[in-house]
Amino acid sequence: NWDRFFHLNIRKKTNLLIVTTEDKLREVLRHFRNSKEVRWEIVGVMLLDETEPPEEGEYGIPFVSAREETYLEFATQHVVDEVFIHVNEIQKRESYLKNMILELEKMGVVVSLSLDLFNLDSYGTKQIYRLEQYHVVAFSSRLFDYRMVIVKRLMDIAGALVGLAITLVIGVFLAPFLLLESKGPLIFCQKRVGVNGRIFKFYKFRSMYADAEERKKELMAQNEVNGLMFKMEHDPRITKVGAFIRKTSIDELPQFWNVLKGDMSLVGTRPPT
């Protein structure tokens, strides 16, 4: 049938030598034998917790001694495309494994060292890269290329500079109307939460009367949303000019200063209180 044809003719066949411990062997064999991507031909197994290799027995696979001269001789006398190493406590076997990897690498054999040390059922992104002098595996919901982060930051700076120029022009015309209607500062400042919990000062053109926070306590019974947010349809604390700049989103323009400082980005989620 088609599945058998695909299995025999399309899927790549790779000769594999497995290096593991006895307690991991059954699990590792099951995964490779059930692979739907590669036809793994397991040509040998090395058990690092055995001084002498056991008999083939129930596995039907040749066992190779963990002695250096033995596994190197096996790799030269058999066709080995790849070596898979899956062991706990890598640090305790650091010198041994380092030598094995270097010797097999010289022979042109691909060596894959399992980094799934904690058996994490992670749905995020995993990426191996160099962090200063260390090679690390990073776990995250999403990982970004540092070069792309720099490009994005440069775009934020350029956009913020243009935005601040517009803000300055609009602010000059807006200030007399806003300040004549209600005394107080032109810019409203509030603490917001940024990336990974960073607290920063968030700027907007003031759209409420200066005593809005004090009057909020009197209006809490009319709050239309649950939780820490406060919202009511006809909020008496909002000035007439404030209603206009809110409707047109002009009140948000000073946030270009937050973008320039790096507190926010041109594209991103709205920072919560």
PDB file of C-alpha atoms in Angstrom:
ATOM      1  CA  ASN A   1       0.000   0.000   0.000  1.00  0.00           C
ATOM      2  CA  TRP A   2       0.960   3.696  -0.152  1.00  0.00           C
ATOM      3  CA  ASP A   3       2.124   3.895   3.508  1.00  0.00           C
ATOM      4  CA  ARG A   4       4.521   1.022   2.988  1.00  0.00           C
ATOM      5  CA  PHE A   5       5.813   2.529  -0.272  1.00  0.00           C
ATOM      6  CA  PHE A   6       6.350   5.875   1.458  1.00  0.00           C
ATOM      7  CA  HIS A   7       8.081   4.192   4.396  1.00  0.00           C
ATOM      8  CA  LEU A   8      10.450   2.196   2.210  1.00  0.00           C
ATOM      9  CA  ASN A   9      11.190   4.630  -0.597  1.00  0.00           C
ATOM     10  CA  ILE A  10      10.596   8.223   0.467  1.00  0.00           C
ATOM     11  CA  ARG A  11      11.607   8.515   4.111  1.00  0.00           C
ATOM     12  CA  LYS A  12      15.296   8.968   4.653  1.00  0.00           C
ATOM     13  CA  LYS A  13      17.143   6.061   6.267  1.00  0.00           C
ATOM     14  CA  THR A  14      19.710   7.063   8.898  1.00  0.00           C
ATOM     15  CA  ASN A  15      21.984   4.733  10.838  1.00  0.00           C
ATOM     16  CA  LEU A  16      21.913   5.708  14.497  1.00  0.00           C
ATOM     17  CA  LEU A  17      24.075   4.915  17.499  1.00  0.00           C
ATOM     18  CA  ILE A  18      22.317   5.625  20.801  1.00  0.00           C
ATOM     19  CA  VAL A  19      24.237   6.647  23.919  1.00  0.00           C
ATOM     20  CA  THR A  20      22.092   6.573  27.037  1.00  0.00           C
ATOM     21  CA  THR A  21      21.545   4.813  30.367  1.00  0.00           C
ATOM     22  CA  GLU A  22      19.591   1.643  31.071  1.00  0.00           C
ATOM     23  CA  ASP A  23      16.643   3.472  32.677  1.00  0.00           C
ATOM     24  CA  LYS A  24      16.212   5.660  29.553  1.00  0.00           C
ATOM     25  CA  LEU A  25      16.713   2.984  26.907  1.00  0.00           C
ATOM     26  CA  ARG A  26      13.144   1.737  26.382  1.00  0.00           C
ATOM     27  CA  GLU A  27      11.772   5.271  26.086  1.00  0.00           C
ATOM     28  CA  VAL A  28      14.453   6.343  23.596  1.00  0.00           C
ATOM     29  CA  LEU A  29      13.999   3.241  21.440  1.00  0.00           C
ATOM     30  CA  ARG A  30      10.229   3.751  21.355  1.00  0.00           C
ATOM     31  CA  HIS A  31      10.532   7.332  20.133  1.00  0.00           C
ATOM     32  CA  PHE A  32      12.977   6.538  17.344  1.00  0.00           C
ATOM     33  CA  ARG A  33      11.203   3.387  16.206  1.00  0.00           C
ATOM     34  CA  ASN A  34       7.872   5.250  15.982  1.00  0.00           C
ATOM     35  CA  SER A  35       9.308   8.184  14.033  1.00  0.00           C
ATOM     36  CA  LYS A  36       7.227   9.232  11.027  1.00  0.00           C
ATOM     37  CA  GLU A  37       9.878  11.507   9.527  1.00  0.00           C
ATOM     38  CA  VAL A  38      13.097   9.490   9.430  1.00  0.00           C
ATOM     39  CA  ARG A  39      13.731   5.772   9.013  1.00  0.00           C
ATOM     40  CA  TRP A  40      16.083   5.251  11.925  1.00  0.00           C
ATOM     41  CA  GLU A  41      18.225   2.150  11.638  1.00  0.00           C
ATOM     42  CA  ILE A  42      19.527   1.638  15.168  1.00  0.00           C
ATOM     43  CA  VAL A  43      22.902   0.013  14.631  1.00  0.00           C
ATOM     44  CA  GLY A  44      24.065   0.038  18.225  1.00  0.00           C
ATOM     45  CA  VAL A  45      23.488   1.146  21.822  1.00  0.00           C
ATOM     46  CA  MET A  46      25.980   2.340  24.443  1.00  0.00           C
ATOM     47  CA  LEU A  47      24.866   2.230  28.076  1.00  0.00           C
ATOM     48  CA  LEU A  48      26.991   4.571  30.164  1.00  0.00           C
ATOM     49  CA  ASP A  49      25.924   3.031  33.475  1.00  0.00           C
ATOM     50  CA  GLU A  50      27.158  -0.445  32.506  1.00  0.00           C
ATOM     51  CA  THR A  51      30.803  -1.458  32.822  1.00  0.00           C
ATOM     52  CA  GLU A  52      30.306  -4.244  30.296  1.00  0.00           C
ATOM     53  CA  PRO A  53      27.703  -4.228  27.511  1.00  0.00           C
ATOM     54  CA  PRO A  54      24.799  -6.638  28.059  1.00  0.00           C
ATOM     55  CA  GLU A  55      23.728  -9.259  25.567  1.00  0.00           C
ATOM     56  CA  GLU A  56      21.443  -8.221  22.718  1.00  0.00           C
ATOM     57  CA  GLY A  57      18.602 -10.217  24.291  1.00  0.00           C
ATOM     58  CA  GLU A  58      15.119  -8.783  23.891  1.00  0.00           C
ATOM     59  CA  TYR A  59      16.244  -5.617  22.118  1.00  0.00           C
ATOM     60  CA  GLY A  60      17.795  -7.262  19.094  1.00  0.00           C
ATOM     61  CA  ILE A  61      20.409  -4.514  18.905  1.00  0.00           C
ATOM     62  CA  PRO A  62      24.180  -4.810  19.328  1.00  0.00           C
ATOM     63  CA  PHE A  63      25.447  -3.232  22.544  1.00  0.00           C
ATOM     64  CA  VAL A  64      28.734  -1.358  22.446  1.00  0.00           C
ATOM     65  CA  SER A  65      31.156  -1.002  25.326  1.00  0.00           C
ATOM     66  CA  ALA A  66      31.526   2.491  26.753  1.00  0.00           C
ATOM     67  CA  ARG A  67      35.319   2.207  26.544  1.00  0.00           C
ATOM     68  CA  GLU A  68      36.703   4.832  24.170  1.00  0.00           C
ATOM     69  CA  GLU A  69      38.710   2.482  21.996  1.00  0.00           C
ATOM     70  CA  THR A  70      35.679   0.183  21.626  1.00  0.00           C
ATOM     71  CA  TYR A  71      33.073   2.740  20.517  1.00  0.00           C
ATOM     72  CA  LEU A  72      35.554   4.445  18.175  1.00  0.00           C
ATOM     73  CA  GLU A  73      36.368   1.098  16.592  1.00  0.00           C
ATOM     74  CA  PHE A  74      32.633   0.376  16.257  1.00  0.00           C
ATOM     75  CA  ALA A  75      32.067   3.740  14.558  1.00  0.00           C
ATOM     76  CA  THR A  76      34.871   3.080  12.052  1.00  0.00           C
ATOM     77  CA  GLN A  77      33.826  -0.502  11.229  1.00  0.00           C
ATOM     78  CA  HIS A  78      30.077   0.184  10.926  1.00  0.00           C
ATOM     79  CA  VAL A  79      28.090   2.754   9.016  1.00  0.00           C
ATOM     80  CA  VAL A  80      27.090   5.325  11.649  1.00  0.00           C
ATOM     81  CA  ASP A  81      25.402   8.483  10.350  1.00  0.00           C
ATOM     82  CA  GLU A  82      24.413   9.990  13.653  1.00  0.00           C
ATOM     83  CA  VAL A  83      24.959   9.549  17.391  1.00  0.00           C
ATOM     84  CA  PHE A  84      22.220  10.483  19.839  1.00  0.00           C
ATOM     85  CA  ILE A  85      23.244  11.150  23.468  1.00  0.00           C
ATOM     86  CA  HIS A  86      20.510  11.210  26.103  1.00  0.00           C
ATOM     87  CA  VAL A  87      21.762  11.055  29.689  1.00  0.00           C
ATOM     88  CA  ASN A  88      21.107  12.773  33.007  1.00  0.00           C
ATOM     89  CA  GLU A  89      23.790  14.567  34.982  1.00  0.00           C
ATOM     90  CA  ILE A  90      25.783  15.665  31.953  1.00  0.00           C
ATOM     91  CA  GLN A  91      28.163  17.629  34.183  1.00  0.00           C
ATOM     92  CA  LYS A  92      29.276  14.459  35.989  1.00  0.00           C
ATOM     93  CA  ARG A  93      30.233  12.921  32.630  1.00  0.00           C
ATOM     94  CA  GLU A  94      31.458  16.190  31.121  1.00  0.00           C
ATOM     95  CA  SER A  95      35.028  15.129  30.339  1.00  0.00           C
ATOM     96  CA  TYR A  96      33.970  11.760  28.901  1.00  0.00           C
ATOM     97  CA  LEU A  97      31.172  13.175  26.736  1.00  0.00           C
ATOM     98  CA  LYS A  98      33.277  16.115  25.564  1.00  0.00           C
ATOM     99  CA  ASN A  99      35.978  13.742  24.328  1.00  0.00           C
ATOM    100  CA  MET A 100      33.382  11.477  22.668  1.00  0.00           C
ATOM    101  CA  ILE A 101      31.742  14.370  20.839  1.00  0.00           C
ATOM    102  CA  LEU A 102      35.069  15.781  19.609  1.00  0.00           C
ATOM    103  CA  GLU A 103      36.345  12.402  18.383  1.00  0.00           C
ATOM    104  CA  LEU A 104      33.116  11.545  16.551  1.00  0.00           C
ATOM    105  CA  GLU A 105      32.952  15.052  15.107  1.00  0.00           C
ATOM    106  CA  LYS A 106      36.424  14.557  13.605  1.00  0.00           C
ATOM    107  CA  MET A 107      35.111  11.417  11.898  1.00  0.00           C
ATOM    108  CA  GLY A 108      32.310  13.384  10.264  1.00  0.00           C
ATOM    109  CA  VAL A 109      29.560  11.827  12.403  1.00  0.00           C
ATOM    110  CA  VAL A 110      26.677  14.072  13.460  1.00  0.00           C
ATOM    111  CA  VAL A 111      26.373  14.092  17.262  1.00  0.00           C
ATOM    112  CA  SER A 112      23.072  15.177  18.825  1.00  0.00           C
ATOM    113  CA  LEU A 113      23.121  15.895  22.561  1.00  0.00           C
ATOM    114  CA  SER A 114      19.657  15.865  24.125  1.00  0.00           C
ATOM    115  CA  LEU A 115      18.904  19.045  26.063  1.00  0.00           C
ATOM    116  CA  ASP A 116      15.463  17.924  27.228  1.00  0.00           C
ATOM    117  CA  LEU A 117      16.930  17.592  30.709  1.00  0.00           C
ATOM    118  CA  PHE A 118      13.812  18.421  32.688  1.00  0.00           C
ATOM    119  CA  ASN A 119      11.304  16.594  30.480  1.00  0.00           C
ATOM    120  CA  LEU A 120       9.429  19.875  30.068  1.00  0.00           C
ATOM    121  CA  ASP A 121       6.135  19.715  28.203  1.00  0.00           C
ATOM    122  CA  SER A 122       6.780  23.199  26.864  1.00  0.00           C
ATOM    123  CA  TYR A 123       4.644  24.663  24.076  1.00  0.00           C
ATOM    124  CA  GLY A 124       6.861  27.701  23.645  1.00  0.00           C
ATOM    125  CA  THR A 125       9.945  28.281  21.549  1.00  0.00           C
ATOM    126  CA  LYS A 126      13.307  26.680  22.317  1.00  0.00           C
ATOM    127  CA  GLN A 127      16.453  28.101  20.789  1.00  0.00           C
ATOM    128  CA  ILE A 128      20.127  27.365  21.292  1.00  0.00           C
ATOM    129  CA  TYR A 129      22.480  30.322  21.102  1.00  0.00           C
ATOM    130  CA  ARG A 130      25.599  31.774  22.661  1.00  0.00           C
ATOM    131  CA  LEU A 131      25.074  33.935  25.749  1.00  0.00           C
ATOM    132  CA  GLU A 132      28.434  35.593  26.408  1.00  0.00           C
ATOM    133  CA  GLN A 133      30.806  32.601  26.778  1.00  0.00           C
ATOM    134  CA  TYR A 134      28.021  30.077  27.453  1.00  0.00           C
ATOM    135  CA  HIS A 135      25.986  27.991  25.049  1.00  0.00           C
ATOM    136  CA  VAL A 136      22.426  27.990  26.344  1.00  0.00           C
ATOM    137  CA  VAL A 137      19.003  26.703  25.400  1.00  0.00           C
ATOM    138  CA  ALA A 138      16.397  29.461  25.818  1.00  0.00           C
ATOM    139  CA  PHE A 139      12.737  28.733  26.604  1.00  0.00           C
ATOM    140  CA  SER A 140      10.124  31.370  25.827  1.00  0.00           C
ATOM    141  CA  SER A 141       6.627  31.808  24.448  1.00  0.00           C
ATOM    142  CA  ARG A 142       8.382  33.619  21.611  1.00  0.00           C
ATOM    143  CA  LEU A 143      12.013  34.403  20.926  1.00  0.00           C
ATOM    144  CA  PHE A 144      13.208  37.347  18.860  1.00  0.00           C
ATOM    145  CA  ASP A 145      16.361  37.868  16.860  1.00  0.00           C
ATOM    146  CA  TYR A 146      18.365  40.640  18.568  1.00  0.00           C
ATOM    147  CA  ARG A 147      18.984  42.252  15.173  1.00  0.00           C
ATOM    148  CA  MET A 148      15.240  42.483  14.571  1.00  0.00           C
ATOM    149  CA  VAL A 149      14.783  43.973  18.048  1.00  0.00           C
ATOM    150  CA  ILE A 150      17.344  46.678  17.184  1.00  0.00           C
ATOM    151  CA  VAL A 151      15.580  47.416  13.870  1.00  0.00           C
ATOM    152  CA  LYS A 152      12.247  47.674  15.699  1.00  0.00           C
ATOM    153  CA  ARG A 153      13.764  50.040  18.269  1.00  0.00           C
ATOM    154  CA  LEU A 154      15.173  52.270  15.521  1.00  0.00           C
ATOM    155  CA  MET A 155      11.723  52.366  13.911  1.00  0.00           C
ATOM    156  CA  ASP A 156      10.220  53.320  17.289  1.00  0.00           C
ATOM    157  CA  ILE A 157      12.729  56.164  17.705  1.00  0.00           C
ATOM    158  CA  ALA A 158      12.127  57.501  14.191  1.00  0.00           C
ATOM    159  CA  GLY A 159       8.351  57.279  14.605  1.00  0.00           C
ATOM    160  CA  ALA A 160       8.496  58.881  18.054  1.00  0.00           C
ATOM    161  CA  LEU A 161      10.501  61.861  16.781  1.00  0.00           C
ATOM    162  CA  VAL A 162       7.961  62.494  14.024  1.00  0.00           C
ATOM    163  CA  GLY A 163       5.116  61.978  16.495  1.00  0.00           C
ATOM    164  CA  LEU A 164       6.606  64.415  19.013  1.00  0.00           C
ATOM    165  CA  ALA A 165       6.913  67.083  16.339  1.00  0.00           C
ATOM    166  CA  ILE A 166       3.198  66.662  15.593  1.00  0.00           C
ATOM    167  CA  THR A 167       2.428  66.625  19.327  1.00  0.00           C
ATOM    168  CA  LEU A 168       4.280  69.920  19.820  1.00  0.00           C
ATOM    169  CA  VAL A 169       2.332  71.675  17.042  1.00  0.00           C
ATOM    170  CA  ILE A 170      -1.035  70.350  18.242  1.00  0.00           C
ATOM    171  CA  GLY A 171      -0.132  71.081  21.870  1.00  0.00           C
ATOM    172  CA  VAL A 172       0.493  74.757  21.085  1.00  0.00           C
ATOM    173  CA  PHE A 173      -3.039  75.134  19.671  1.00  0.00           C
ATOM    174  CA  LEU A 174      -4.691  72.847  22.244  1.00  0.00           C
ATOM    175  CA  ALA A 175      -3.188  74.333  25.423  1.00  0.00           C
ATOM    176  CA  PRO A 176      -5.187  77.620  25.533  1.00  0.00           C
ATOM    177  CA  PHE A 177      -8.557  75.867  25.093  1.00  0.00           C
ATOM    178  CA  LEU A 178      -7.805  73.145  27.633  1.00  0.00           C
ATOM    179  CA  LEU A 179      -6.300  75.444  30.259  1.00  0.00           C
ATOM    180  CA  LEU A 180      -9.018  78.090  29.929  1.00  0.00           C
ATOM    181  CA  GLU A 181     -11.743  75.519  30.513  1.00  0.00           C
ATOM    182  CA  SER A 182     -10.103  73.944  33.565  1.00  0.00           C
ATOM    183  CA  LYS A 183      -7.105  74.891  35.657  1.00  0.00           C
ATOM    184  CA  GLY A 184      -4.346  72.332  36.045  1.00  0.00           C
ATOM    185  CA  PRO A 185      -1.404  70.844  34.140  1.00  0.00           C
ATOM    186  CA  LEU A 186      -1.557  70.372  30.374  1.00  0.00           C
ATOM    187  CA  ILE A 187      -0.077  66.877  30.627  1.00  0.00           C
ATOM    188  CA  PHE A 188      -1.605  64.138  32.781  1.00  0.00           C
ATOM    189  CA  CYS A 189       0.866  61.657  34.290  1.00  0.00           C
ATOM    190  CA  GLN A 190      -0.021  58.214  35.584  1.00  0.00           C
ATOM    191  CA  LYS A 191       1.887  55.091  36.638  1.00  0.00           C
ATOM    192  CA  ARG A 192       1.503  52.172  34.237  1.00  0.00           C
ATOM    193  CA  VAL A 193       2.939  48.653  34.003  1.00  0.00           C
ATOM    194  CA  GLY A 194       5.320  47.890  31.137  1.00  0.00           C
ATOM    195  CA  VAL A 195       7.207  44.825  29.949  1.00  0.00           C
ATOM    196  CA  ASN A 196       7.902  42.233  32.665  1.00  0.00           C
ATOM    197  CA  GLY A 197       6.356  44.418  35.366  1.00  0.00           C
ATOM    198  CA  ARG A 198       8.398  47.595  34.855  1.00  0.00           C
ATOM    199  CA  ILE A 199       6.596  50.626  36.308  1.00  0.00           C
ATOM    200  CA  PHE A 200       6.843  53.821  34.244  1.00  0.00           C
ATOM    201  CA  LYS A 201       5.218  57.234  33.977  1.00  0.00           C
ATOM    202  CA  PHE A 202       2.582  57.359  31.254  1.00  0.00           C
ATOM    203  CA  TYR A 203       1.745  60.713  29.611  1.00  0.00           C
ATOM    204  CA  LYS A 204      -1.457  62.041  28.045  1.00  0.00           C
ATOM    205  CA  PHE A 205      -3.005  65.419  27.367  1.00  0.00           C
ATOM    206  CA  ARG A 206      -5.251  66.065  30.366  1.00  0.00           C
ATOM    207  CA  SER A 207      -8.891  65.437  29.462  1.00  0.00           C
ATOM    208  CA  MET A 208     -10.420  65.712  32.958  1.00  0.00           C
ATOM    209  CA  TYR A 209     -10.731  68.336  35.646  1.00  0.00           C
ATOM    210  CA  ALA A 210      -7.702  68.548  37.936  1.00  0.00           C
ATOM    211  CA  ASP A 211      -9.625  67.055  40.903  1.00  0.00           C
ATOM    212  CA  ALA A 212     -10.765  63.995  38.923  1.00  0.00           C
ATOM    213  CA  GLU A 213      -9.079  61.473  41.219  1.00  0.00           C
ATOM    214  CA  GLU A 214     -10.781  62.909  44.338  1.00  0.00           C
ATOM    215  CA  ARG A 215     -14.200  62.968  42.635  1.00  0.00           C
ATOM    216  CA  LYS A 216     -13.743  59.368  41.490  1.00  0.00           C
ATOM    217  CA  LYS A 217     -14.502  58.120  45.033  1.00  0.00           C
ATOM    218  CA  GLU A 218     -17.934  59.770  44.896  1.00  0.00           C
ATOM    219  CA  LEU A 219     -18.733  58.083  41.567  1.00  0.00           C
ATOM    220  CA  MET A 220     -17.597  54.523  42.356  1.00  0.00           C
ATOM    221  CA  ALA A 221     -21.200  53.355  42.820  1.00  0.00           C
ATOM    222  CA  GLN A 222     -21.818  54.185  39.128  1.00  0.00           C
ATOM    223  CA  ASN A 223     -18.843  52.190  37.860  1.00  0.00           C
ATOM    224  CA  GLU A 224     -19.895  50.160  34.791  1.00  0.00           C
ATOM    225  CA  VAL A 225     -17.033  47.624  34.822  1.00  0.00           C
ATOM    226  CA  ASN A 226     -15.816  45.093  37.361  1.00  0.00           C
ATOM    227  CA  GLY A 227     -12.359  45.015  38.854  1.00  0.00           C
ATOM    228  CA  LEU A 228      -9.878  47.859  39.257  1.00  0.00           C
ATOM    229  CA  MET A 229     -10.985  49.756  36.145  1.00  0.00           C
ATOM    230  CA  PHE A 230     -13.427  52.660  36.350  1.00  0.00           C
ATOM    231  CA  LYS A 231     -15.727  53.622  33.498  1.00  0.00           C
ATOM    232  CA  MET A 232     -19.050  55.383  33.171  1.00  0.00           C
ATOM    233  CA  GLU A 233     -20.796  56.562  30.016  1.00  0.00           C
ATOM    234  CA  HIS A 234     -21.244  60.240  30.927  1.00  0.00           C
ATOM    235  CA  ASP A 235     -18.344  60.873  33.281  1.00  0.00           C
ATOM    236  CA  PRO A 236     -18.815  64.399  34.740  1.00  0.00           C
ATOM    237  CA  ARG A 237     -15.085  64.677  35.386  1.00  0.00           C
ATOM    238  CA  ILE A 238     -14.332  64.925  31.635  1.00  0.00           C
ATOM    239  CA  THR A 239     -14.111  68.461  30.243  1.00  0.00           C
ATOM    240  CA  LYS A 240     -15.657  69.482  26.929  1.00  0.00           C
ATOM    241  CA  VAL A 241     -12.261  69.839  25.323  1.00  0.00           C
ATOM    242  CA  GLY A 242     -11.288  66.546  26.969  1.00  0.00           C
ATOM    243  CA  ALA A 243     -14.248  64.758  25.385  1.00  0.00           C
ATOM    244  CA  PHE A 244     -13.140  65.998  21.956  1.00  0.00           C
ATOM    245  CA  ILE A 245      -9.500  64.979  22.307  1.00  0.00           C
ATOM    246  CA  ARG A 246     -10.531  61.579  23.673  1.00  0.00           C
ATOM    247  CA  LYS A 247     -12.893  60.987  20.763  1.00  0.00           C
ATOM    248  CA  THR A 248     -10.162  61.917  18.270  1.00  0.00           C
ATOM    249  CA  SER A 249      -7.381  60.184  20.292  1.00  0.00           C
ATOM    250  CA  ILE A 250      -5.431  63.456  20.395  1.00  0.00           C
ATOM    251  CA  ASP A 251      -4.996  62.917  24.139  1.00  0.00           C
ATOM    252  CA  GLU A 252      -2.725  59.931  23.366  1.00  0.00           C
ATOM    253  CA  LEU A 253      -0.104  61.967  21.453  1.00  0.00           C
ATOM    254  CA  PRO A 254       2.238  62.658  24.423  1.00  0.00           C
ATOM    255  CA  GLN A 255       2.849  58.916  24.592  1.00  0.00           C
ATOM    256  CA  PHE A 256       5.333  59.370  21.761  1.00  0.00           C
ATOM    257  CA  TRP A 257       7.629  60.558  24.581  1.00  0.00           C
ATOM    258  CA  ASN A 258       7.157  57.158  26.250  1.00  0.00           C
ATOM    259  CA  VAL A 259       8.035  55.491  22.948  1.00  0.00           C
ATOM    260  CA  LEU A 260      11.191  57.598  22.587  1.00  0.00           C
ATOM    261  CA  LYS A 261      12.250  56.705  26.150  1.00  0.00           C
ATOM    262  CA  GLY A 262      11.677  53.002  25.472  1.00  0.00           C
ATOM    263  CA  ASP A 263       8.808  52.554  27.936  1.00  0.00           C
ATOM    264  CA  MET A 264       6.450  51.637  25.083  1.00  0.00           C
ATOM    265  CA  SER A 265       6.549  50.689  21.408  1.00  0.00           C
ATOM    266  CA  LEU A 266       4.657  52.070  18.424  1.00  0.00           C
ATOM    267  CA  VAL A 267       3.108  48.635  18.053  1.00  0.00           C
ATOM    268  CA  GLY A 268       2.174  46.766  21.223  1.00  0.00           C
ATOM    269  CA  THR A 269      -0.383  46.196  23.914  1.00  0.00           C
ATOM    270  CA  ARG A 270      -1.874  49.071  25.907  1.00  0.00           C
ATOM    271  CA  PRO A 271      -0.005  49.251  29.239  1.00  0.00           C
ATOM    272  CA  PRO A 272      -2.356  48.476  32.148  1.00  0.00           C
ATOM    273  CA  THR A 273      -2.663  50.518  35.333  1.00  0.00           C
TER     274      THR A 273
END
